[in-house]
Amino acid sequence: MKKVVIYSTKICPFCVRAKNFFAKREIIYEDIMVDQDHEQLQIMMEKSKRQSVPQIFIGDYHVGGFDDLVEHDMDGKLEDLLKD
Protein backbone atom coordinates (compact mmCIF):
# COMPACT_ATOMS: atom_id res chain seq x y z
CA MET A 1 0.00 0.00 0.00
CA LYS A 2 1.24 3.47 -0.84
CA LYS A 3 2.11 5.90 1.94
CA VAL A 4 -0.72 8.18 3.05
CA VAL A 5 0.12 11.60 4.46
CA ILE A 6 -2.36 14.02 6.00
CA TYR A 7 -1.33 17.60 6.68
CA SER A 8 -3.62 18.79 9.47
CA THR A 9 -4.18 21.01 12.52
CA LYS A 10 -5.55 20.29 15.97
CA ILE A 11 -8.78 22.27 15.55
CA CYS A 12 -9.81 21.25 12.04
CA PRO A 13 -13.01 19.13 11.96
CA PHE A 14 -12.35 18.01 8.38
CA CYS A 15 -8.90 16.80 9.46
CA VAL A 16 -10.56 14.66 12.14
CA ARG A 17 -12.96 13.28 9.56
CA ALA A 18 -10.13 12.40 7.19
CA LYS A 19 -8.22 10.61 9.97
CA ASN A 20 -11.37 8.72 11.01
CA PHE A 21 -11.98 7.78 7.37
CA PHE A 22 -8.58 6.08 7.17
CA ALA A 23 -8.73 4.64 10.70
CA LYS A 24 -12.09 2.92 10.02
CA ARG A 25 -10.54 1.30 6.96
CA GLU A 26 -7.41 0.36 8.93
CA ILE A 27 -5.24 2.42 6.58
CA ILE A 28 -2.10 3.67 8.26
CA TYR A 29 -1.30 7.32 7.66
CA GLU A 30 1.30 9.86 8.68
CA ASP A 31 -0.20 12.91 10.36
CA ILE A 32 1.81 16.11 9.94
CA MET A 33 0.52 18.85 12.23
CA VAL A 34 1.20 22.10 10.37
CA ASP A 35 -0.04 24.30 13.22
CA GLN A 36 2.91 23.07 15.26
CA ASP A 37 5.56 23.18 12.55
CA HIS A 38 5.82 26.25 10.32
CA GLU A 39 8.35 24.53 8.04
CA GLN A 40 5.88 21.71 7.35
CA LEU A 41 3.18 24.29 6.62
CA GLN A 42 5.43 25.79 3.95
CA ILE A 43 6.15 22.33 2.51
CA MET A 44 2.40 21.56 2.41
CA MET A 45 1.63 24.82 0.61
CA GLU A 46 4.39 24.25 -1.94
CA LYS A 47 3.27 20.68 -2.64
CA SER A 48 -0.48 21.29 -2.71
CA LYS A 49 -0.65 24.93 -3.87
CA ARG A 50 -3.27 25.32 -1.11
CA GLN A 51 -3.33 26.83 2.38
CA SER A 52 -6.29 24.95 3.82
CA VAL A 53 -6.21 21.70 5.77
CA PRO A 54 -6.41 18.84 5.52
CA GLN A 55 -4.24 18.21 2.51
CA ILE A 56 -4.02 14.52 1.73
CA PHE A 57 -1.39 12.75 -0.33
CA ILE A 58 -1.27 9.12 -1.38
CA GLY A 59 2.22 8.38 -2.58
CA ASP A 60 3.09 11.35 -4.78
CA TYR A 61 -0.56 11.96 -5.73
CA HIS A 62 -2.30 14.99 -4.20
CA VAL A 63 -5.82 13.88 -3.32
CA GLY A 64 -6.79 17.27 -1.91
CA GLY A 65 -9.00 17.87 1.13
CA PHE A 66 -11.59 15.73 2.87
CA ASP A 67 -14.31 16.36 0.28
CA ASP A 68 -11.87 15.35 -2.46
CA LEU A 69 -11.05 12.17 -0.53
CA VAL A 70 -14.72 11.22 -0.27
CA GLU A 71 -15.22 11.96 -3.96
CA HIS A 72 -12.29 9.70 -4.89
CA ASP A 73 -13.79 6.97 -2.70
CA MET A 74 -17.28 7.31 -4.18
CA ASP A 75 -15.85 7.26 -7.71
CA GLY A 76 -13.97 4.03 -6.93
CA LYS A 77 -10.57 5.67 -7.51
CA LEU A 78 -9.28 5.46 -3.96
CA GLU A 79 -8.59 1.72 -3.96
CA ASP A 80 -6.44 2.01 -7.07
CA LEU A 81 -4.54 4.98 -5.64
CA LEU A 82 -3.65 3.01 -2.52
CA LYS A 83 -2.26 0.01 -4.41
CA ASP A 84 1.51 -0.26 -4.67
C-alpha positions as a printed NumPy array, in Angstrom:
array([[  0.   ,   0.   ,   0.   ],
       [  1.244,   3.472,  -0.843],
       [  2.111,   5.895,   1.941],
       [ -0.72 ,   8.177,   3.054],
       [  0.125,  11.602,   4.462],
       [ -2.363,  14.016,   6.001],
       [ -1.333,  17.604,   6.684],
       [ -3.621,  18.794,   9.472],
       [ -4.182,  21.006,  12.519],
       [ -5.548,  20.293,  15.974],
       [ -8.781,  22.265,  15.553],
       [ -9.809,  21.248,  12.037],
       [-13.009,  19.13 ,  11.957],
       [-12.346,  18.01 ,   8.379],
       [ -8.902,  16.799,   9.465],
       [-10.556,  14.662,  12.14 ],
       [-12.964,  13.277,   9.56 ],
       [-10.126,  12.395,   7.185],
       [ -8.224,  10.615,   9.968],
       [-11.373,   8.721,  11.007],
       [-11.978,   7.785,   7.371],
       [ -8.577,   6.082,   7.169],
       [ -8.725,   4.637,  10.697],
       [-12.086,   2.924,  10.021],
       [-10.54 ,   1.297,   6.963],
       [ -7.41 ,   0.359,   8.934],
       [ -5.244,   2.415,   6.578],
       [ -2.097,   3.666,   8.262],
       [ -1.302,   7.318,   7.656],
       [  1.297,   9.86 ,   8.684],
       [ -0.2  ,  12.914,  10.359],
       [  1.808,  16.111,   9.944],
       [  0.518,  18.848,  12.225],
       [  1.202,  22.098,  10.372],
       [ -0.04 ,  24.296,  13.216],
       [  2.906,  23.069,  15.263],
       [  5.563,  23.178,  12.545],
       [  5.819,  26.254,  10.319],
       [  8.35 ,  24.528,   8.038],
       [  5.883,  21.71 ,   7.348],
       [  3.185,  24.288,   6.617],
       [  5.434,  25.791,   3.95 ],
       [  6.145,  22.332,   2.506],
       [  2.402,  21.558,   2.41 ],
       [  1.626,  24.821,   0.614],
       [  4.385,  24.25 ,  -1.939],
       [  3.27 ,  20.675,  -2.636],
       [ -0.478,  21.293,  -2.706],
       [ -0.646,  24.928,  -3.866],
       [ -3.273,  25.32 ,  -1.111],
       [ -3.334,  26.831,   2.377],
       [ -6.29 ,  24.954,   3.823],
       [ -6.213,  21.704,   5.769],
       [ -6.405,  18.836,   5.515],
       [ -4.238,  18.208,   2.511],
       [ -4.019,  14.522,   1.734],
       [ -1.391,  12.749,  -0.327],
       [ -1.269,   9.122,  -1.377],
       [  2.216,   8.379,  -2.581],
       [  3.088,  11.351,  -4.784],
       [ -0.559,  11.957,  -5.726],
       [ -2.296,  14.985,  -4.204],
       [ -5.823,  13.879,  -3.322],
       [ -6.792,  17.274,  -1.905],
       [ -8.999,  17.868,   1.125],
       [-11.594,  15.729,   2.867],
       [-14.314,  16.365,   0.28 ],
       [-11.873,  15.353,  -2.464],
       [-11.055,  12.171,  -0.525],
       [-14.723,  11.223,  -0.274],
       [-15.222,  11.962,  -3.958],
       [-12.294,   9.7  ,  -4.889],
       [-13.786,   6.973,  -2.695],
       [-17.279,   7.315,  -4.177],
       [-15.848,   7.256,  -7.71 ],
       [-13.974,   4.026,  -6.93 ],
       [-10.574,   5.669,  -7.507],
       [ -9.275,   5.464,  -3.959],
       [ -8.595,   1.725,  -3.955],
       [ -6.441,   2.011,  -7.073],
       [ -4.545,   4.979,  -5.637],
       [ -3.646,   3.012,  -2.52 ],
       [ -2.261,   0.008,  -4.411],
       [  1.508,  -0.26 ,  -4.674]])
